[in-house]
Amino acid sequence: MEIFKTKKTLLDYIERQKEMGKKVGFAPTMGALHDGHISLYEAARKENDLVISSIFVNPTQFNNASDLEKYPRTIEKDIEILEKSAFVDAVYIPEVTDIYPEGLKSKEYNFDGLENEMEGKFRPGHFNGVGTVVEELFRQVKPDNAYFGDKDYQQLAIIKKLVEKLNLPIKIHGVPIYREKNGLAMSSRNKRLDHEQCEAAKVIYETLVKVNDWFRIITVSEIYQRVKDIFEDQRGMVLEYFEIADEATLKETDFFYKDRNYRAFIVVFVGDVRLIDNMHLD
Ligand code: PAF
């Protein structure tokens, strides 16, 4: 596997690969790799000649300094995982100046309102940070296909919108949520949970499964009340938000219309670790 630590070496490599007509699949990450990331690489491997990943903890998408500081950084281990997986041909580990040559500042995007829902309300500026880093990485890596986890469903929708608005010739693929045996969605942040918290956090997934059972049987407001009750009983956990939203607009719904698709979204603090999950309702 090739490792590129500067923009210049990456760009030379990409140019050579493109000249050879290689189809490039790309999965950007912030490192602390786990099996969820591997599932992105596996999907990319099936559809591309070349699979590239990046590892960059993007400061502008953190609206909380302590979250940025505590974000796990395990670069040596990540490289080992990548080598072992054998799905990835090259990894790009840029310097901050390769992504932000003019200083750490996000661009301002209009994602047609998607950015104002859910995470947008709780993490102001987050999606401008994500848009800025992903746009820059896309411009450098020039992928044909890019892969993102369904776990960050709103982020996935926003990246699809980014590509559409900027007219970038990149197909965006969502990859199903990869879960621990107990149902907890895999996330780099899980590394900050102790064993007990990891076990207790399965209630997040279990709640989503229950919501799916209640879907179209009881009203939206009854579902909200039941979810609230579940988390009131959990020690060491705080429900930040639970929403059922239209999958296309990400707007919260208070009624289930027949011909629309819905998804339940949830964010829970387990101790000081913020965990996010979602589930399509059917
Ligand atoms: O999902 C992530 O890991 C990050 O938000 C991303 C897409 C790599 C941008 O920093």
mmCIF file of C-alpha atoms and ligand atoms in Angstrom:
data_model
loop_
_atom_site.group_PDB
_atom_site.id
_atom_site.type_symbol
_atom_site.label_atom_id
_atom_site.label_comp_id
_atom_site.label_asym_id
_atom_site.label_seq_id
_atom_site.Cartn_x
_atom_site.Cartn_y
_atom_site.Cartn_z
ATOM 1 C CA MET A 1 0.000 0.000 0.000
ATOM 2 C CA GLU A 2 1.250 3.475 -0.898
ATOM 3 C CA ILE A 3 1.251 6.146 1.812
ATOM 4 C CA PHE A 4 1.134 9.814 0.761
ATOM 5 C CA LYS A 5 1.815 12.472 3.340
ATOM 6 C CA THR A 6 1.829 15.514 1.059
ATOM 7 C CA LYS A 7 -0.597 16.886 -1.497
ATOM 8 C CA LYS A 8 2.145 17.047 -4.145
ATOM 9 C CA THR A 9 2.983 13.317 -3.978
ATOM 10 C CA LEU A 10 -0.707 12.415 -3.974
ATOM 11 C CA LEU A 11 -1.467 14.596 -7.012
ATOM 12 C CA ASP A 12 1.424 13.063 -9.021
ATOM 13 C CA TYR A 13 0.151 9.578 -8.184
ATOM 14 C CA ILE A 14 -3.454 10.391 -9.096
ATOM 15 C CA GLU A 15 -2.352 11.916 -12.397
ATOM 16 C CA ARG A 16 -0.413 8.765 -13.331
ATOM 17 C CA GLN A 17 -3.347 6.521 -12.393
ATOM 18 C CA LYS A 18 -5.844 8.632 -14.335
ATOM 19 C CA GLU A 19 -3.556 8.566 -17.397
ATOM 20 C CA MET A 20 -3.715 4.780 -17.220
ATOM 21 C CA GLY A 21 -7.520 5.032 -17.229
ATOM 22 C CA LYS A 22 -7.939 3.667 -13.692
ATOM 23 C CA LYS A 23 -11.337 4.008 -12.043
ATOM 24 C CA VAL A 24 -10.813 5.453 -8.542
ATOM 25 C CA GLY A 25 -12.910 4.636 -5.465
ATOM 26 C CA PHE A 26 -12.400 6.821 -2.412
ATOM 27 C CA ALA A 27 -13.373 6.555 1.270
ATOM 28 C CA PRO A 28 -12.313 9.537 3.381
ATOM 29 C CA THR A 29 -11.983 8.964 7.128
ATOM 30 C CA MET A 30 -10.815 10.635 10.304
ATOM 31 C CA GLY A 31 -8.888 7.508 11.301
ATOM 32 C CA ALA A 32 -9.354 5.319 14.403
ATOM 33 C CA LEU A 33 -10.372 2.713 11.855
ATOM 34 C CA HIS A 34 -12.788 -0.110 12.631
ATOM 35 C CA ASP A 35 -14.751 -2.743 10.739
ATOM 36 C CA GLY A 36 -17.273 -0.125 9.598
ATOM 37 C CA HIS A 37 -14.483 1.539 7.599
ATOM 38 C CA ILE A 38 -13.408 -1.834 6.231
ATOM 39 C CA SER A 39 -16.935 -2.306 4.872
ATOM 40 C CA LEU A 40 -16.518 0.972 2.924
ATOM 41 C CA TYR A 41 -13.238 -0.266 1.434
ATOM 42 C CA GLU A 42 -14.767 -3.618 0.603
ATOM 43 C CA ALA A 43 -17.617 -1.916 -1.275
ATOM 44 C CA ALA A 44 -15.100 0.314 -3.088
ATOM 45 C CA ARG A 45 -12.901 -2.669 -4.008
ATOM 46 C CA LYS A 46 -15.776 -4.323 -5.891
ATOM 47 C CA GLU A 47 -16.433 -1.348 -8.171
ATOM 48 C CA ASN A 48 -13.071 0.320 -8.824
ATOM 49 C CA ASP A 49 -9.580 -0.390 -10.146
ATOM 50 C CA LEU A 50 -7.986 1.607 -7.384
ATOM 51 C CA VAL A 51 -9.119 2.179 -3.790
ATOM 52 C CA ILE A 52 -7.876 5.229 -1.925
ATOM 53 C CA SER A 53 -8.582 6.260 1.650
ATOM 54 C CA SER A 54 -7.617 9.356 3.570
ATOM 55 C CA ILE A 55 -7.025 9.935 7.263
ATOM 56 C CA PHE A 56 -7.472 13.491 8.435
ATOM 57 C CA VAL A 57 -9.046 14.668 11.678
ATOM 58 C CA ASN A 58 -10.753 17.743 10.314
ATOM 59 C CA PRO A 59 -10.714 20.541 12.920
ATOM 60 C CA THR A 60 -13.378 22.707 11.241
ATOM 61 C CA GLN A 61 -16.148 20.139 11.642
ATOM 62 C CA PHE A 62 -15.791 20.003 15.435
ATOM 63 C CA ASN A 63 -17.895 22.618 17.135
ATOM 64 C CA ASN A 64 -16.563 21.565 20.499
ATOM 65 C CA ALA A 65 -12.829 21.939 21.267
ATOM 66 C CA SER A 66 -12.762 19.110 23.791
ATOM 67 C CA ASP A 67 -14.418 16.688 21.318
ATOM 68 C CA LEU A 68 -11.652 17.524 18.811
ATOM 69 C CA GLU A 69 -8.960 17.094 21.427
ATOM 70 C CA LYS A 70 -10.362 13.757 22.623
ATOM 71 C CA TYR A 71 -10.983 12.365 19.149
ATOM 72 C CA PRO A 72 -8.967 9.113 19.016
ATOM 73 C CA ARG A 73 -5.789 9.283 16.927
ATOM 74 C CA THR A 74 -4.285 5.875 16.192
ATOM 75 C CA ILE A 75 -2.395 6.439 12.973
ATOM 76 C CA GLU A 76 0.142 3.563 13.243
ATOM 77 C CA LYS A 77 -2.566 1.089 14.092
ATOM 78 C CA ASP A 78 -4.709 2.488 11.245
ATOM 79 C CA ILE A 79 -1.932 1.859 8.738
ATOM 80 C CA GLU A 80 -1.589 -1.703 10.019
ATOM 81 C CA ILE A 81 -5.350 -2.234 9.641
ATOM 82 C CA LEU A 82 -5.271 -0.874 6.103
ATOM 83 C CA GLU A 83 -2.310 -3.089 5.144
ATOM 84 C CA LYS A 84 -4.010 -6.119 6.636
ATOM 85 C CA SER A 85 -7.372 -5.503 4.978
ATOM 86 C CA ALA A 86 -5.699 -5.572 1.555
ATOM 87 C CA PHE A 87 -8.638 -3.602 0.094
ATOM 88 C CA VAL A 88 -6.809 -0.266 -0.090
ATOM 89 C CA ASP A 89 -4.113 0.663 -2.636
ATOM 90 C CA ALA A 90 -3.159 4.038 -1.201
ATOM 91 C CA VAL A 91 -3.786 6.179 1.847
ATOM 92 C CA TYR A 92 -3.508 9.941 1.937
ATOM 93 C CA ILE A 93 -2.571 11.474 5.302
ATOM 94 C CA PRO A 94 -2.403 15.193 4.529
ATOM 95 C CA GLU A 95 -1.004 18.013 6.612
ATOM 96 C CA VAL A 96 -3.449 20.726 7.704
ATOM 97 C CA THR A 97 -1.848 23.102 5.162
ATOM 98 C CA ASP A 98 -2.539 20.631 2.320
ATOM 99 C CA ILE A 99 -6.263 20.986 3.015
ATOM 100 C CA TYR A 100 -6.379 24.535 4.390
ATOM 101 C CA PRO A 101 -3.571 26.488 2.658
ATOM 102 C CA GLU A 102 -5.164 29.771 3.721
ATOM 103 C CA GLY A 103 -5.795 28.881 7.344
ATOM 104 C CA LEU A 104 -8.378 26.857 9.197
ATOM 105 C CA LYS A 105 -11.598 28.283 7.848
ATOM 106 C CA SER A 106 -14.727 26.619 6.469
ATOM 107 C CA LYS A 107 -16.523 27.662 3.306
ATOM 108 C CA GLU A 108 -20.192 28.589 3.603
ATOM 109 C CA TYR A 109 -22.512 26.181 1.805
ATOM 110 C CA ASN A 110 -26.170 26.132 1.003
ATOM 111 C CA PHE A 111 -27.353 22.533 1.036
ATOM 112 C CA ASP A 112 -30.976 23.505 0.356
ATOM 113 C CA GLY A 113 -31.898 23.349 4.026
ATOM 114 C CA LEU A 114 -30.558 19.835 4.734
ATOM 115 C CA GLU A 115 -27.872 21.485 6.862
ATOM 116 C CA ASN A 116 -30.439 23.064 9.193
ATOM 117 C CA GLU A 117 -32.039 19.835 10.387
ATOM 118 C CA MET A 118 -30.951 17.601 13.304
ATOM 119 C CA GLU A 119 -27.120 17.723 13.525
ATOM 120 C CA GLY A 120 -27.295 21.208 12.021
ATOM 121 C CA LYS A 121 -29.280 22.404 15.042
ATOM 122 C CA PHE A 122 -27.021 20.794 17.607
ATOM 123 C CA ARG A 123 -23.647 21.271 15.914
ATOM 124 C CA PRO A 124 -23.626 24.732 14.307
ATOM 125 C CA GLY A 125 -21.073 25.025 11.489
ATOM 126 C CA HIS A 126 -20.468 21.261 11.441
ATOM 127 C CA PHE A 127 -21.653 20.703 7.875
ATOM 128 C CA ASN A 128 -19.709 23.678 6.512
ATOM 129 C CA GLY A 129 -16.617 21.985 7.984
ATOM 130 C CA VAL A 130 -17.534 18.614 6.469
ATOM 131 C CA GLY A 131 -18.336 20.225 3.090
ATOM 132 C CA THR A 132 -15.027 22.104 3.046
ATOM 133 C CA VAL A 133 -12.846 19.092 3.756
ATOM 134 C CA VAL A 134 -14.778 16.704 1.509
ATOM 135 C CA GLU A 135 -14.808 19.176 -1.413
ATOM 136 C CA GLU A 136 -11.049 19.705 -1.084
ATOM 137 C CA LEU A 137 -10.352 15.958 -0.823
ATOM 138 C CA PHE A 138 -12.571 15.305 -3.863
ATOM 139 C CA ARG A 139 -10.682 17.948 -5.855
ATOM 140 C CA GLN A 140 -7.335 16.372 -4.953
ATOM 141 C CA VAL A 141 -8.214 12.659 -5.171
ATOM 142 C CA LYS A 142 -10.618 13.048 -8.152
ATOM 143 C CA PRO A 143 -12.517 9.838 -7.422
ATOM 144 C CA ASP A 144 -15.108 8.299 -9.739
ATOM 145 C CA ASN A 145 -16.931 6.799 -6.747
ATOM 146 C CA ALA A 146 -16.921 7.812 -3.088
ATOM 147 C CA TYR A 147 -18.171 5.792 -0.122
ATOM 148 C CA PHE A 148 -19.709 6.978 3.149
ATOM 149 C CA GLY A 149 -21.445 5.154 5.980
ATOM 150 C CA ASP A 150 -25.231 5.315 6.393
ATOM 151 C CA LYS A 151 -24.526 5.867 10.098
ATOM 152 C CA ASP A 152 -24.020 9.564 9.366
ATOM 153 C CA TYR A 153 -27.095 9.633 7.167
ATOM 154 C CA GLN A 154 -27.471 13.409 7.190
ATOM 155 C CA GLN A 155 -23.808 13.794 6.234
ATOM 156 C CA LEU A 156 -24.352 11.339 3.369
ATOM 157 C CA ALA A 157 -27.346 13.369 2.112
ATOM 158 C CA ILE A 158 -25.318 16.575 2.349
ATOM 159 C CA ILE A 159 -22.382 15.108 0.428
ATOM 160 C CA LYS A 160 -24.771 13.991 -2.329
ATOM 161 C CA LYS A 161 -26.081 17.565 -2.403
ATOM 162 C CA LEU A 162 -22.524 18.992 -2.463
ATOM 163 C CA VAL A 163 -21.617 16.911 -5.506
ATOM 164 C CA GLU A 164 -24.870 17.880 -7.248
ATOM 165 C CA LYS A 165 -24.434 21.595 -6.553
ATOM 166 C CA LEU A 166 -20.757 21.689 -7.564
ATOM 167 C CA ASN A 167 -21.435 19.461 -10.550
ATOM 168 C CA LEU A 168 -18.638 17.068 -9.611
ATOM 169 C CA PRO A 169 -18.522 13.859 -11.681
ATOM 170 C CA ILE A 170 -18.511 11.602 -8.603
ATOM 171 C CA LYS A 171 -21.026 8.931 -7.674
ATOM 172 C CA ILE A 172 -21.735 8.867 -3.930
ATOM 173 C CA HIS A 173 -22.502 5.511 -2.333
ATOM 174 C CA GLY A 174 -24.048 4.931 1.096
ATOM 175 C CA VAL A 175 -22.842 1.776 2.843
ATOM 176 C CA PRO A 176 -25.073 0.036 5.457
ATOM 177 C CA ILE A 177 -24.343 0.650 9.134
ATOM 178 C CA TYR A 178 -21.885 -1.861 10.534
ATOM 179 C CA ARG A 179 -22.757 -2.932 14.060
ATOM 180 C CA GLU A 180 -21.082 -4.554 17.056
ATOM 181 C CA LYS A 181 -22.501 -7.960 18.088
ATOM 182 C CA ASN A 182 -24.771 -6.196 20.597
ATOM 183 C CA GLY A 183 -26.149 -3.859 17.910
ATOM 184 C CA LEU A 184 -24.164 -0.731 18.777
ATOM 185 C CA ALA A 185 -23.287 1.115 15.560
ATOM 186 C CA MET A 186 -19.526 1.017 14.973
ATOM 187 C CA SER A 187 -17.888 4.371 15.440
ATOM 188 C CA SER A 188 -14.410 5.689 16.162
ATOM 189 C CA ARG A 189 -15.924 7.299 19.252
ATOM 190 C CA ASN A 190 -16.781 3.837 20.676
ATOM 191 C CA LYS A 191 -13.069 3.554 21.520
ATOM 192 C CA ARG A 192 -13.720 6.076 24.296
ATOM 193 C CA LEU A 193 -16.370 3.892 25.985
ATOM 194 C CA ASP A 194 -15.437 1.481 28.741
ATOM 195 C CA HIS A 195 -16.714 -2.104 28.643
ATOM 196 C CA GLU A 196 -19.766 -1.366 30.762
ATOM 197 C CA GLN A 197 -20.745 1.676 28.709
ATOM 198 C CA CYS A 198 -20.317 -0.292 25.498
ATOM 199 C CA GLU A 199 -22.715 -2.942 26.778
ATOM 200 C CA ALA A 200 -25.236 -0.396 28.083
ATOM 201 C CA ALA A 201 -25.163 1.553 24.804
ATOM 202 C CA LYS A 202 -26.882 -1.336 22.991
ATOM 203 C CA VAL A 203 -30.121 0.264 24.217
ATOM 204 C CA ILE A 204 -29.708 2.808 21.395
ATOM 205 C CA TYR A 205 -30.033 0.126 18.728
ATOM 206 C CA GLU A 206 -32.690 -1.759 20.694
ATOM 207 C CA THR A 207 -34.738 1.428 20.872
ATOM 208 C CA LEU A 208 -34.513 1.920 17.103
ATOM 209 C CA VAL A 209 -35.699 -1.656 16.581
ATOM 210 C CA LYS A 210 -38.673 -0.981 18.881
ATOM 211 C CA VAL A 211 -39.447 2.248 17.024
ATOM 212 C CA ASN A 212 -39.528 0.247 13.806
ATOM 213 C CA ASP A 213 -42.004 -2.172 15.428
ATOM 214 C CA TRP A 214 -44.209 0.742 16.522
ATOM 215 C CA PHE A 215 -44.012 2.481 13.131
ATOM 216 C CA ARG A 216 -47.491 3.109 11.649
ATOM 217 C CA ILE A 217 -49.075 1.288 14.638
ATOM 218 C CA ILE A 218 -49.001 4.140 17.145
ATOM 219 C CA THR A 219 -48.710 7.891 16.505
ATOM 220 C CA VAL A 220 -45.464 9.799 16.091
ATOM 221 C CA SER A 221 -45.970 11.604 19.392
ATOM 222 C CA GLU A 222 -46.602 8.323 21.232
ATOM 223 C CA ILE A 223 -43.347 6.956 19.800
ATOM 224 C CA TYR A 224 -41.479 10.090 20.964
ATOM 225 C CA GLN A 225 -42.881 9.686 24.471
ATOM 226 C CA ARG A 226 -41.874 6.016 24.674
ATOM 227 C CA VAL A 227 -38.324 6.791 23.507
ATOM 228 C CA LYS A 228 -38.046 9.585 26.060
ATOM 229 C CA ASP A 229 -39.225 7.193 28.796
ATOM 230 C CA ILE A 230 -36.644 4.570 27.797
ATOM 231 C CA PHE A 231 -33.755 7.010 28.162
ATOM 232 C CA GLU A 232 -35.037 8.546 31.375
ATOM 233 C CA ASP A 233 -34.435 5.123 32.906
ATOM 234 C CA GLN A 234 -30.844 4.775 31.653
ATOM 235 C CA ARG A 235 -28.099 5.636 34.105
ATOM 236 C CA GLY A 236 -25.163 7.604 32.650
ATOM 237 C CA MET A 237 -26.965 8.352 29.399
ATOM 238 C CA VAL A 238 -28.639 11.481 28.107
ATOM 239 C CA LEU A 239 -30.847 11.525 25.035
ATOM 240 C CA GLU A 240 -29.783 14.591 23.030
ATOM 241 C CA TYR A 241 -32.412 14.156 20.342
ATOM 242 C CA PHE A 242 -34.710 11.640 18.764
ATOM 243 C CA GLU A 243 -36.485 12.483 15.537
ATOM 244 C CA ILE A 244 -38.465 10.732 12.881
ATOM 245 C CA ALA A 245 -37.834 12.472 9.600
ATOM 246 C CA ASP A 246 -38.733 12.178 5.956
ATOM 247 C CA GLU A 247 -35.810 10.410 4.258
ATOM 248 C CA ALA A 248 -35.769 12.738 1.278
ATOM 249 C CA THR A 249 -36.009 16.122 3.013
ATOM 250 C CA LEU A 250 -34.742 15.143 6.495
ATOM 251 C CA LYS A 251 -37.584 17.246 7.867
ATOM 252 C CA GLU A 252 -39.149 16.043 11.072
ATOM 253 C CA THR A 253 -42.618 14.600 10.610
ATOM 254 C CA ASP A 254 -45.557 14.631 12.977
ATOM 255 C CA PHE A 255 -47.624 12.288 10.851
ATOM 256 C CA PHE A 256 -46.855 9.258 8.660
ATOM 257 C CA TYR A 257 -47.959 9.947 5.086
ATOM 258 C CA LYS A 258 -48.615 6.843 3.017
ATOM 259 C CA ASP A 259 -46.275 7.452 0.101
ATOM 260 C CA ARG A 260 -43.241 8.812 2.003
ATOM 261 C CA ASN A 261 -40.197 7.024 3.443
ATOM 262 C CA TYR A 262 -39.199 7.684 7.029
ATOM 263 C CA ARG A 263 -36.118 7.168 9.145
ATOM 264 C CA ALA A 264 -35.575 7.419 12.888
ATOM 265 C CA PHE A 265 -32.547 9.403 14.047
ATOM 266 C CA ILE A 266 -31.077 9.369 17.516
ATOM 267 C CA VAL A 267 -28.174 10.961 19.396
ATOM 268 C CA VAL A 268 -27.288 9.884 22.919
ATOM 269 C CA PHE A 269 -24.516 10.914 25.268
ATOM 270 C CA VAL A 270 -23.026 7.915 27.043
ATOM 271 C CA GLY A 271 -20.918 9.606 29.689
ATOM 272 C CA ASP A 272 -19.311 12.384 27.633
ATOM 273 C CA VAL A 273 -19.227 10.353 24.415
ATOM 274 C CA ARG A 274 -21.741 11.452 21.793
ATOM 275 C CA LEU A 275 -23.171 8.496 19.847
ATOM 276 C CA ILE A 276 -25.296 8.770 16.737
ATOM 277 C CA ASP A 277 -27.447 6.155 15.023
ATOM 278 C CA ASN A 278 -30.416 5.860 12.693
ATOM 279 C CA MET A 279 -32.715 3.307 11.099
ATOM 280 C CA HIS A 280 -34.923 3.181 8.029
ATOM 281 C CA LEU A 281 -38.515 2.461 9.108
ATOM 282 C CA ASP A 282 -40.412 -0.199 7.229
HETATM 283 O O1 PAF B 1 -17.436 10.777 8.465
HETATM 284 C C1 PAF B 1 -16.279 11.169 8.671
HETATM 285 O O2 PAF B 1 -15.409 10.421 9.121
HETATM 286 C C2 PAF B 1 -15.921 12.607 8.375
HETATM 287 O O3 PAF B 1 -16.996 13.450 8.631
HETATM 288 C C3 PAF B 1 -15.374 12.816 6.948
HETATM 289 C C4 PAF B 1 -16.415 12.482 5.899
HETATM 290 C C5 PAF B 1 -14.149 11.939 6.737
HETATM 291 C C6 PAF B 1 -14.974 14.279 6.758
HETATM 292 O O4 PAF B 1 -14.002 14.666 7.675
#
